Amino acid sequence: MPVTKQELSYIINELAEEREHYYNAVSAPIIQTSNFVFNKVSDLSKAFEDEMSDYLYSRGLNPTVEILRKKLAALDGAEDCLVFNSGASAIFAGVLANVKAGDHIVSVKSPYTWAAKMFDVILPRFGVTTTYIDGTKVENWEKASQSNTSLYYLESPNSWDFALQDIKAVSILAKAKGIITFIDNSYCTPLYQDVIEMGIDLAMQTATKYISGHSDTLGGVLCGSKIMIKKIFDSEYLNTGSGIQPFNAWLLIRGLRTLPARLDRITHSTSEVLKFLKNHPKIERVIFPFDESFPQYELAKEQMKNACGLMTIVLKAKKRESIVRFCESLKHIMMAVSWGGHESLAIPKCAGIPEAEFNAEDPEHRYVRIYIGLEEPAYLVNDLQQALAQVS
Ligand SMILES: *Cc1c(COP(=O)(O)O)cnc(C)c1O
């Protein structure tokens, strides 16, 4: 069930916090331990048998991480959850757990970089192949499916061009074929998109971005059914030891406290900055899912509660140098990867394209992704204005 605003307040401030066990402290304790003491051999045997049943060793369960796990599962409306030390490791574990040699994956084209590297470099070594499709059309999922397809990999919206998939329709198709659905829900977070409710089996999000909110820790989340999460815990989670560490879990609990307030603020500021950018003579197009010009605007409105933070501008630049000048002229908006923190950011697509291959005719080469943080919108607009004056 989707979480109501009142439930959201409860989840963030109270759920899973048994304060009577730690001196009624408001802030959760950081249980910085690797192992836990047992008094009885029989209890030890039970924990060996099922490491998800008790605190044994912090590569498995840890009390600080437990608080975070329960909150994140509730936010996603999921039965259970695992928290990893990065979004990339959550993707890796979630996909690996659901494929075997000879299997086939259908994925949206241009998924997150490290998902693509896993599909292109690692999984083929184990006989798992991937077909990339234009995921915006439901029929493409059907067409690309084979008898050995075991996983559909979605990312909606994509974090550069914000291409969407019809999540409900793709989930229904997958269920009919017995295929597991995995989605990267990082752009929306569970606050802006209920992917479990829409039928997705495994909901992933990076916690490095909006949940942390302060650009000071990495983290990744996988939510799903109890059975699915247990399967991943017993195998990929324990085997790769990629669970989040207690201190980082604590930082994410802290980030969660202000997540709704930050998203509200960012949503408002994003629309202010968007208004300015949309009509700027140096900008060919602004790509943003909740803008009427967005090709899948109707679908965005239907399946997302809101959109915020990230937008891509297509500069009217004739040369690579003028994109470089724009980015290097920004005084307050910093040039860095990632997003979701307090600080506004810009990143040009051309930084990842060999200089000799730059083609100004290709709008994608002229993409600059802008992330709107917590600063005053006017402060950001002024900065963009002076940097856009450098574009020729
Ligand atoms: C950042 C990001 C990830 C990976 O998360 P990390 O925490 O950096 O490993 C995955 N998907 C998307 C869309 C991202 O932006």
GROMACS .gro file of C-alpha atoms and ligand atoms in nm:
model
  407
    1MET     CA    1   0.000   0.000   0.000
    2PRO     CA    2   0.126   0.353  -0.073
    3VAL     CA    3   0.241   0.536   0.240
    4THR     CA    4   0.027   0.831   0.355
    5LYS     CA    5   0.187   1.154   0.476
    6GLN     CA    6   0.100   1.070   0.837
    7GLU     CA    7   0.251   0.723   0.807
    8LEU     CA    8   0.559   0.885   0.657
    9SER     CA    9   0.604   1.096   0.972
   10TYR     CA   10   0.571   0.785   1.188
   11ILE     CA   11   0.816   0.582   0.978
   12ILE     CA   12   1.080   0.854   0.979
   13ASN     CA   13   1.057   0.955   1.345
   14GLU     CA   14   0.953   0.644   1.534
   15LEU     CA   15   0.936   0.314   1.348
   16ALA     CA   16   1.193   0.056   1.469
   17GLU     CA   17   1.339   0.290   1.730
   18GLU     CA   18   1.318   0.107   2.061
   19ARG     CA   19   1.450   0.397   2.263
   20GLU     CA   20   1.389   0.230   2.599
   21HIS     CA   21   1.679  -0.004   2.511
   22TYR     CA   22   1.925   0.282   2.481
   23TYR     CA   23   1.866   0.528   2.763
   24ASN     CA   24   1.570   0.689   2.578
   25ALA     CA   25   1.814   0.864   2.352
   26VAL     CA   26   1.634   1.039   2.067
   27SER     CA   27   1.916   0.968   1.821
   28ALA     CA   28   1.974   0.603   1.732
   29PRO     CA   29   2.290   0.439   1.872
   30ILE     CA   30   2.576   0.343   1.643
   31ILE     CA   31   2.641  -0.019   1.742
   32GLN     CA   32   2.997  -0.031   1.618
   33THR     CA   33   3.071  -0.399   1.672
   34SER     CA   34   3.172  -0.685   1.449
   35ASN     CA   35   3.040  -0.969   1.667
   36PHE     CA   36   2.779  -1.049   1.933
   37VAL     CA   37   2.810  -1.262   2.249
   38PHE     CA   38   2.609  -1.582   2.312
   39ASN     CA   39   2.546  -1.755   2.644
   40LYS     CA   40   2.405  -2.078   2.509
   41VAL     CA   41   2.538  -2.314   2.246
   42SER     CA   42   2.181  -2.385   2.135
   43ASP     CA   43   2.129  -2.014   2.057
   44LEU     CA   44   2.455  -2.009   1.867
   45SER     CA   45   2.345  -2.313   1.666
   46LYS     CA   46   2.018  -2.138   1.579
   47ALA     CA   47   2.202  -1.830   1.457
   48PHE     CA   48   2.436  -2.047   1.245
   49GLU     CA   49   2.137  -2.214   1.089
   50ASP     CA   50   1.964  -1.887   1.002
   51GLU     CA   51   2.177  -1.577   1.024
   52MET     CA   52   1.873  -1.360   0.961
   53SER     CA   53   1.720  -1.480   1.289
   54ASP     CA   54   1.966  -1.318   1.532
   55TYR     CA   55   2.264  -1.089   1.582
   56LEU     CA   56   2.573  -1.302   1.520
   57TYR     CA   57   2.819  -1.103   1.314
   58SER     CA   58   2.779  -0.755   1.160
   59ARG     CA   59   2.833  -0.876   0.803
   60GLY     CA   60   2.483  -1.015   0.853
   61LEU     CA   61   2.258  -0.828   1.095
   62ASN     CA   62   2.353  -0.519   1.298
   63PRO     CA   63   2.113  -0.327   1.526
   64THR     CA   64   2.182   0.018   1.377
   65VAL     CA   65   2.135  -0.119   1.026
   66GLU     CA   66   1.812  -0.293   1.145
   67ILE     CA   67   1.653   0.042   1.226
   68LEU     CA   68   1.735   0.169   0.879
   69ARG     CA   69   1.620  -0.154   0.711
   70LYS     CA   70   1.280  -0.142   0.875
   71LYS     CA   71   1.226   0.223   0.790
   72LEU     CA   72   1.328   0.179   0.427
   73ALA     CA   73   1.110  -0.129   0.379
   74ALA     CA   74   0.813   0.063   0.520
   75LEU     CA   75   0.881   0.363   0.294
   76ASP     CA   76   0.871   0.137  -0.010
   77GLY     CA   77   0.561  -0.046   0.118
   78ALA     CA   78   0.771  -0.364   0.094
   79GLU     CA   79   0.786  -0.669   0.321
   80ASP     CA   80   1.161  -0.645   0.369
   81CYS     CA   81   1.476  -0.465   0.271
   82LEU     CA   82   1.856  -0.489   0.261
   83VAL     CA   83   2.090  -0.192   0.280
   84PHE     CA   84   2.421  -0.211   0.095
   85ASN     CA   85   2.737  -0.002   0.110
   86SER     CA   86   2.655   0.153  -0.229
   87GLY     CA   87   2.384   0.160  -0.490
   88ALA     CA   88   2.613  -0.027  -0.727
   89SER     CA   89   2.647  -0.319  -0.484
   90ALA     CA   90   2.268  -0.329  -0.437
   91ILE     CA   91   2.228  -0.355  -0.815
   92PHE     CA   92   2.495  -0.623  -0.835
   93ALA     CA   93   2.342  -0.840  -0.560
   94GLY     CA   94   1.983  -0.795  -0.679
   95VAL     CA   95   2.062  -0.895  -1.036
   96LEU     CA   96   2.311  -1.171  -0.956
   97ALA     CA   97   2.062  -1.340  -0.722
   98ASN     CA   98   1.812  -1.374  -1.004
   99VAL     CA   99   2.018  -1.509  -1.293
  100LYS     CA  100   2.208  -1.830  -1.363
  101ALA     CA  101   2.429  -1.948  -1.648
  102GLY     CA  102   2.237  -1.948  -1.976
  103ASP     CA  103   1.985  -1.686  -1.866
  104HIS     CA  104   1.891  -1.373  -2.052
  105ILE     CA  105   1.812  -1.022  -1.929
  106VAL     CA  106   1.610  -0.751  -2.100
  107SER     CA  107   1.725  -0.405  -1.992
  108VAL     CA  108   1.642  -0.046  -2.075
  109LYS     CA  109   1.907   0.105  -2.299
  110SER     CA  110   2.165   0.321  -2.118
  111PRO     CA  111   2.096   0.210  -1.762
  112TYR     CA  112   2.321   0.344  -1.484
  113THR     CA  113   2.689   0.306  -1.586
  114TRP     CA  114   2.776   0.027  -1.344
  115ALA     CA  115   2.463  -0.171  -1.428
  116ALA     CA  116   2.572  -0.157  -1.793
  117LYS     CA  117   2.927  -0.268  -1.702
  118MET     CA  118   2.786  -0.566  -1.515
  119PHE     CA  119   2.568  -0.661  -1.815
  120ASP     CA  120   2.845  -0.604  -2.071
  121VAL     CA  121   3.158  -0.724  -1.893
  122ILE     CA  122   3.089  -0.943  -1.589
  123LEU     CA  123   2.772  -1.140  -1.662
  124PRO     CA  124   2.877  -1.259  -2.013
  125ARG     CA  125   3.169  -1.441  -1.842
  126PHE     CA  126   2.908  -1.657  -1.673
  127GLY     CA  127   2.693  -1.707  -1.982
  128VAL     CA  128   2.429  -1.447  -1.901
  129THR     CA  129   2.338  -1.221  -2.192
  130THR     CA  130   2.153  -0.890  -2.205
  131THR     CA  131   1.938  -0.728  -2.472
  132TYR     CA  132   1.901  -0.350  -2.448
  133ILE     CA  133   1.574  -0.203  -2.565
  134ASP     CA  134   1.395   0.127  -2.594
  135GLY     CA  135   1.194   0.064  -2.277
  136THR     CA  136   0.946   0.344  -2.344
  137LYS     CA  137   0.733   0.104  -2.553
  138VAL     CA  138   0.578  -0.191  -2.371
  139GLU     CA  139   0.578  -0.405  -2.686
  140ASN     CA  140   0.958  -0.384  -2.699
  141TRP     CA  141   0.979  -0.581  -2.372
  142GLU     CA  142   0.757  -0.850  -2.517
  143LYS     CA  143   0.952  -0.862  -2.846
  144ALA     CA  144   1.293  -0.890  -2.675
  145SER     CA  145   1.184  -1.168  -2.436
  146GLN     CA  146   1.317  -1.517  -2.496
  147SER     CA  147   1.235  -1.852  -2.337
  148ASN     CA  148   1.544  -1.808  -2.112
  149THR     CA  149   1.468  -1.449  -2.005
  150SER     CA  150   1.472  -1.438  -1.626
  151LEU     CA  151   1.496  -1.067  -1.549
  152TYR     CA  152   1.361  -0.733  -1.672
  153TYR     CA  153   1.583  -0.442  -1.570
  154LEU     CA  154   1.403  -0.106  -1.549
  155GLU     CA  155   1.523   0.241  -1.462
  156SER     CA  156   1.241   0.493  -1.460
  157PRO     CA  157   1.312   0.776  -1.501
  158ASN     CA  158   1.661   0.743  -1.645
  159SER     CA  159   1.893   0.994  -1.477
  160TRP     CA  160   2.004   1.174  -1.800
  161ASP     CA  161   1.713   1.187  -2.045
  162PHE     CA  162   1.446   1.074  -1.794
  163ALA     CA  163   1.301   0.814  -2.032
  164LEU     CA  164   1.022   0.627  -1.852
  165GLN     CA  165   0.877   0.279  -1.866
  166ASP     CA  166   0.511   0.204  -1.810
  167ILE     CA  167   0.592   0.027  -1.483
  168LYS     CA  168   0.252  -0.134  -1.430
  169ALA     CA  169   0.227  -0.265  -1.786
  170VAL     CA  170   0.582  -0.406  -1.785
  171SER     CA  171   0.519  -0.572  -1.444
  172ILE     CA  172   0.200  -0.736  -1.569
  173LEU     CA  173   0.378  -0.867  -1.878
  174ALA     CA  174   0.666  -1.000  -1.664
  175LYS     CA  175   0.432  -1.175  -1.420
  176ALA     CA  176   0.252  -1.350  -1.705
  177LYS     CA  177   0.589  -1.482  -1.826
  178GLY     CA  178   0.734  -1.566  -1.481
  179ILE     CA  179   1.007  -1.303  -1.521
  180ILE     CA  180   1.147  -1.108  -1.221
  181THR     CA  181   1.126  -0.728  -1.245
  182PHE     CA  182   1.402  -0.508  -1.103
  183ILE     CA  183   1.384  -0.128  -1.104
  184ASP     CA  184   1.635   0.145  -1.028
  185ASN     CA  185   1.404   0.396  -0.854
  186SER     CA  186   1.683   0.636  -0.756
  187TYR     CA  187   1.541   0.941  -0.932
  188CYS     CA  188   1.206   0.933  -0.752
  189THR     CA  189   1.279   0.756  -0.424
  190PRO     CA  190   0.976   0.575  -0.272
  191LEU     CA  191   0.839   0.919  -0.177
  192TYR     CA  192   0.770   1.008  -0.539
  193GLN     CA  193   0.704   0.665  -0.694
  194ASP     CA  194   0.543   0.352  -0.545
  195VAL     CA  195   0.709   0.085  -0.755
  196ILE     CA  196   0.623  -0.213  -0.531
  197GLU     CA  197   0.257  -0.111  -0.548
  198MET     CA  198   0.292  -0.106  -0.927
  199GLY     CA  199   0.400  -0.472  -0.923
  200ILE     CA  200   0.781  -0.456  -0.923
  201ASP     CA  201   0.959  -0.750  -0.752
  202LEU     CA  202   1.283  -0.575  -0.655
  203ALA     CA  203   1.298  -0.202  -0.594
  204MET     CA  204   1.647  -0.057  -0.582
  205GLN     CA  205   1.755   0.296  -0.501
  206THR     CA  206   2.089   0.449  -0.423
  207ALA     CA  207   2.085   0.600  -0.073
  208THR     CA  208   2.391   0.806  -0.165
  209LYS     CA  209   2.170   1.064  -0.331
  210TYR     CA  210   1.848   1.187  -0.168
  211ILE     CA  211   1.845   0.972   0.147
  212SER     CA  212   2.192   1.076   0.257
  213GLY     CA  213   2.119   1.425   0.129
  214HIS     CA  214   2.452   1.565   0.244
  215SER     CA  215   2.705   1.412   0.004
  216ASP     CA  216   2.888   1.244   0.288
  217THR     CA  217   2.816   0.871   0.256
  218LEU     CA  218   2.731   0.603   0.003
  219GLY     CA  219   2.453   0.348   0.039
  220GLY     CA  220   2.215   0.135  -0.164
  221VAL     CA  221   1.873  -0.018  -0.098
  222LEU     CA  222   1.693  -0.329  -0.220
  223CYS     CA  223   1.328  -0.381  -0.123
  224GLY     CA  224   1.106  -0.676  -0.202
  225SER     CA  225   0.919  -0.973  -0.060
  226LYS     CA  226   1.046  -1.154   0.251
  227ILE     CA  227   1.136  -1.457   0.039
  228MET     CA  228   1.326  -1.254  -0.221
  229ILE     CA  229   1.518  -1.055   0.040
  230LYS     CA  230   1.606  -1.367   0.241
  231LYS     CA  231   1.736  -1.534  -0.073
  232ILE     CA  232   1.968  -1.237  -0.140
  233PHE     CA  233   2.073  -1.207   0.228
  234ASP     CA  234   2.172  -1.574   0.258
  235SER     CA  235   2.380  -1.562  -0.056
  236GLU     CA  236   2.500  -1.244  -0.229
  237TYR     CA  237   2.469  -1.014   0.075
  238LEU     CA  238   2.666  -1.236   0.315
  239ASN     CA  239   2.906  -1.365   0.052
  240THR     CA  240   3.018  -1.031  -0.089
  241GLY     CA  241   3.008  -0.862   0.253
  242SER     CA  242   2.866  -0.554   0.089
  243GLY     CA  243   2.624  -0.455   0.365
  244ILE     CA  244   2.631  -0.100   0.494
  245GLN     CA  245   2.850  -0.024   0.798
  246PRO     CA  246   2.682   0.096   1.121
  247PHE     CA  247   2.814   0.453   1.107
  248ASN     CA  248   2.702   0.498   0.748
  249ALA     CA  249   2.363   0.348   0.837
  250TRP     CA  250   2.339   0.606   1.114
  251LEU     CA  251   2.413   0.886   0.867
  252LEU     CA  252   2.134   0.755   0.645
  253ILE     CA  253   1.888   0.741   0.939
  254ARG     CA  254   1.981   1.103   1.002
  255GLY     CA  255   1.929   1.187   0.636
  256LEU     CA  256   1.585   1.024   0.641
  257ARG     CA  257   1.467   1.262   0.916
  258THR     CA  258   1.472   1.552   0.671
  259LEU     CA  259   1.406   1.368   0.344
  260PRO     CA  260   1.045   1.489   0.293
  261ALA     CA  261   1.136   1.848   0.386
  262ARG     CA  262   1.434   1.847   0.151
  263LEU     CA  263   1.239   1.698  -0.137
  264ASP     CA  264   0.965   1.962  -0.089
  265ARG     CA  265   1.222   2.239  -0.101
  266ILE     CA  266   1.406   2.091  -0.400
  267THR     CA  267   1.079   2.039  -0.589
  268HIS     CA  268   0.989   2.404  -0.541
  269SER     CA  269   1.335   2.534  -0.635
  270THR     CA  270   1.356   2.307  -0.939
  271SER     CA  271   1.036   2.453  -1.083
  272GLU     CA  272   1.169   2.806  -1.025
  273VAL     CA  273   1.497   2.734  -1.203
  274LEU     CA  274   1.313   2.544  -1.478
  275LYS     CA  275   1.100   2.855  -1.552
  276PHE     CA  276   1.417   3.056  -1.609
  277LEU     CA  277   1.595   2.793  -1.821
  278LYS     CA  278   1.296   2.709  -2.041
  279ASN     CA  279   1.289   3.044  -2.214
  280HIS     CA  280   1.659   3.110  -2.232
  281PRO     CA  281   1.785   3.189  -2.585
  282LYS     CA  282   2.105   2.984  -2.537
  283ILE     CA  283   1.907   2.670  -2.452
  284GLU     CA  284   1.753   2.453  -2.721
  285ARG     CA  285   1.550   2.238  -2.485
  286VAL     CA  286   1.509   2.151  -2.120
  287ILE     CA  287   1.436   1.786  -2.041
  288PHE     CA  288   1.236   1.736  -1.723
  289PRO     CA  289   0.965   1.470  -1.668
  290PHE     CA  290   0.709   1.707  -1.514
  291ASP     CA  291   0.741   1.968  -1.788
  292GLU     CA  292   0.461   1.971  -2.047
  293SER     CA  293   0.714   1.947  -2.330
  294PHE     CA  294   0.841   1.612  -2.200
  295PRO     CA  295   0.747   1.336  -2.451
  296GLN     CA  296   0.610   1.106  -2.178
  297TYR     CA  297   0.453   1.381  -1.969
  298GLU     CA  298   0.119   1.198  -1.937
  299LEU     CA  299   0.282   0.878  -1.813
  300ALA     CA  300   0.505   1.076  -1.576
  301LYS     CA  301   0.198   1.241  -1.421
  302GLU     CA  302   0.024   0.906  -1.395
  303GLN     CA  303   0.292   0.699  -1.225
  304MET     CA  304   0.509   0.956  -1.044
  305LYS     CA  305   0.382   1.166  -0.755
  306ASN     CA  306   0.637   1.433  -0.832
  307ALA     CA  307   0.968   1.510  -1.000
  308CYS     CA  308   1.252   1.716  -0.868
  309GLY     CA  309   1.619   1.802  -0.859
  310LEU     CA  310   1.751   1.673  -1.187
  311MET     CA  311   1.700   1.825  -1.529
  312THR     CA  312   1.903   1.822  -1.847
  313ILE     CA  313   1.957   2.128  -2.062
  314VAL     CA  314   2.054   2.102  -2.428
  315LEU     CA  315   2.285   2.396  -2.495
  316LYS     CA  316   2.280   2.576  -2.830
  317ALA     CA  317   2.655   2.535  -2.854
  318LYS     CA  318   2.838   2.507  -3.184
  319LYS     CA  319   3.157   2.387  -3.027
  320ARG     CA  320   3.264   2.174  -2.733
  321GLU     CA  321   3.462   2.471  -2.599
  322SER     CA  322   3.151   2.673  -2.532
  323ILE     CA  323   3.002   2.390  -2.321
  324VAL     CA  324   3.332   2.373  -2.134
  325ARG     CA  325   3.325   2.751  -2.083
  326PHE     CA  326   2.966   2.734  -1.953
  327CYS     CA  327   3.051   2.465  -1.697
  328GLU     CA  328   3.376   2.625  -1.587
  329SER     CA  329   3.209   2.967  -1.551
  330LEU     CA  330   2.959   2.848  -1.291
  331LYS     CA  331   3.062   3.005  -0.960
  332HIS     CA  332   2.821   2.846  -0.712
  333ILE     CA  333   2.690   2.539  -0.894
  334MET     CA  334   2.970   2.288  -0.862
  335MET     CA  335   3.090   2.051  -1.131
  336ALA     CA  336   3.075   1.702  -0.982
  337VAL     CA  337   2.911   1.364  -1.035
  338SER     CA  338   2.626   1.243  -0.814
  339TRP     CA  339   2.327   1.447  -0.694
  340GLY     CA  340   2.073   1.451  -0.411
  341GLY     CA  341   2.290   1.649  -0.169
  342HIS     CA  342   2.256   2.003  -0.033
  343GLU     CA  343   2.472   2.146  -0.312
  344SER     CA  344   2.366   2.219  -0.668
  345LEU     CA  345   2.569   2.048  -0.938
  346ALA     CA  346   2.630   2.048  -1.310
  347ILE     CA  347   2.782   1.778  -1.527
  348PRO     CA  348   2.838   1.795  -1.904
  349LYS     CA  349   2.776   1.479  -2.108
  350CYS     CA  350   3.072   1.569  -2.331
  351ALA     CA  351   3.313   1.503  -2.041
  352GLY     CA  352   3.252   1.133  -2.102
  353ILE     CA  353   3.290   1.153  -2.483
  354PRO     CA  354   3.639   1.148  -2.641
  355GLU     CA  355   3.709   1.500  -2.769
  356ALA     CA  356   3.765   1.382  -3.128
  357GLU     CA  357   3.421   1.220  -3.130
  358PHE     CA  358   3.233   1.531  -3.021
  359ASN     CA  359   2.957   1.610  -3.265
  360ALA     CA  360   2.762   1.933  -3.213
  361GLU     CA  361   2.490   1.802  -3.446
  362ASP     CA  362   2.403   1.540  -3.186
  363PRO     CA  363   2.192   1.705  -2.914
  364GLU     CA  364   2.302   1.441  -2.663
  365HIS     CA  365   2.661   1.566  -2.690
  366ARG     CA  366   2.533   1.908  -2.582
  367TYR     CA  367   2.357   1.779  -2.268
  368VAL     CA  368   2.443   1.938  -1.937
  369ARG     CA  369   2.269   1.782  -1.639
  370ILE     CA  370   2.181   2.024  -1.363
  371TYR     CA  371   2.096   1.918  -1.010
  372ILE     CA  372   1.913   2.168  -0.792
  373GLY     CA  373   2.009   2.152  -0.425
  374LEU     CA  374   1.898   2.347  -0.121
  375GLU     CA  375   2.027   2.695  -0.210
  376GLU     CA  376   1.797   2.991  -0.284
  377PRO     CA  377   1.660   2.956  -0.638
  378ALA     CA  378   1.755   3.318  -0.723
  379TYR     CA  379   2.115   3.247  -0.624
  380LEU     CA  380   2.123   2.955  -0.870
  381VAL     CA  381   1.942   3.146  -1.146
  382ASN     CA  382   2.196   3.429  -1.125
  383ASP     CA  383   2.480   3.183  -1.149
  384LEU     CA  384   2.326   3.008  -1.451
  385GLN     CA  385   2.254   3.342  -1.616
  386GLN     CA  386   2.613   3.464  -1.604
  387ALA     CA  387   2.747   3.124  -1.720
  388LEU     CA  388   2.496   3.102  -2.009
  389ALA     CA  389   2.624   3.439  -2.128
  390GLN     CA  390   2.949   3.254  -2.206
  391VAL     CA  391   2.782   3.014  -2.450
  392SER     CA  392   2.830   3.095  -2.819
  393LIG     C1  393   2.430   0.700  -0.830
  393LIG     C2  394   2.339   0.605  -0.895
  393LIG     C3  395   2.350   0.467  -0.875
  393LIG     C4  396   2.460   0.403  -0.797
  393LIG     O1  397   2.461   0.439  -0.665
  393LIG     P1  398   2.599   0.446  -0.579
  393LIG     O2  399   2.548   0.465  -0.443
  393LIG     O3  400   2.674   0.561  -0.634
  393LIG     O4  401   2.671   0.318  -0.601
  393LIG     C5  402   2.258   0.385  -0.937
  393LIG     N1  403   2.161   0.435  -1.014
  393LIG     C6  404   2.148   0.567  -1.036
  393LIG     C7  405   2.037   0.615  -1.123
  393LIG     C8  406   2.237   0.657  -0.979
  393LIG     O5  407   2.225   0.787  -1.004
   0.00000   0.00000   0.00000
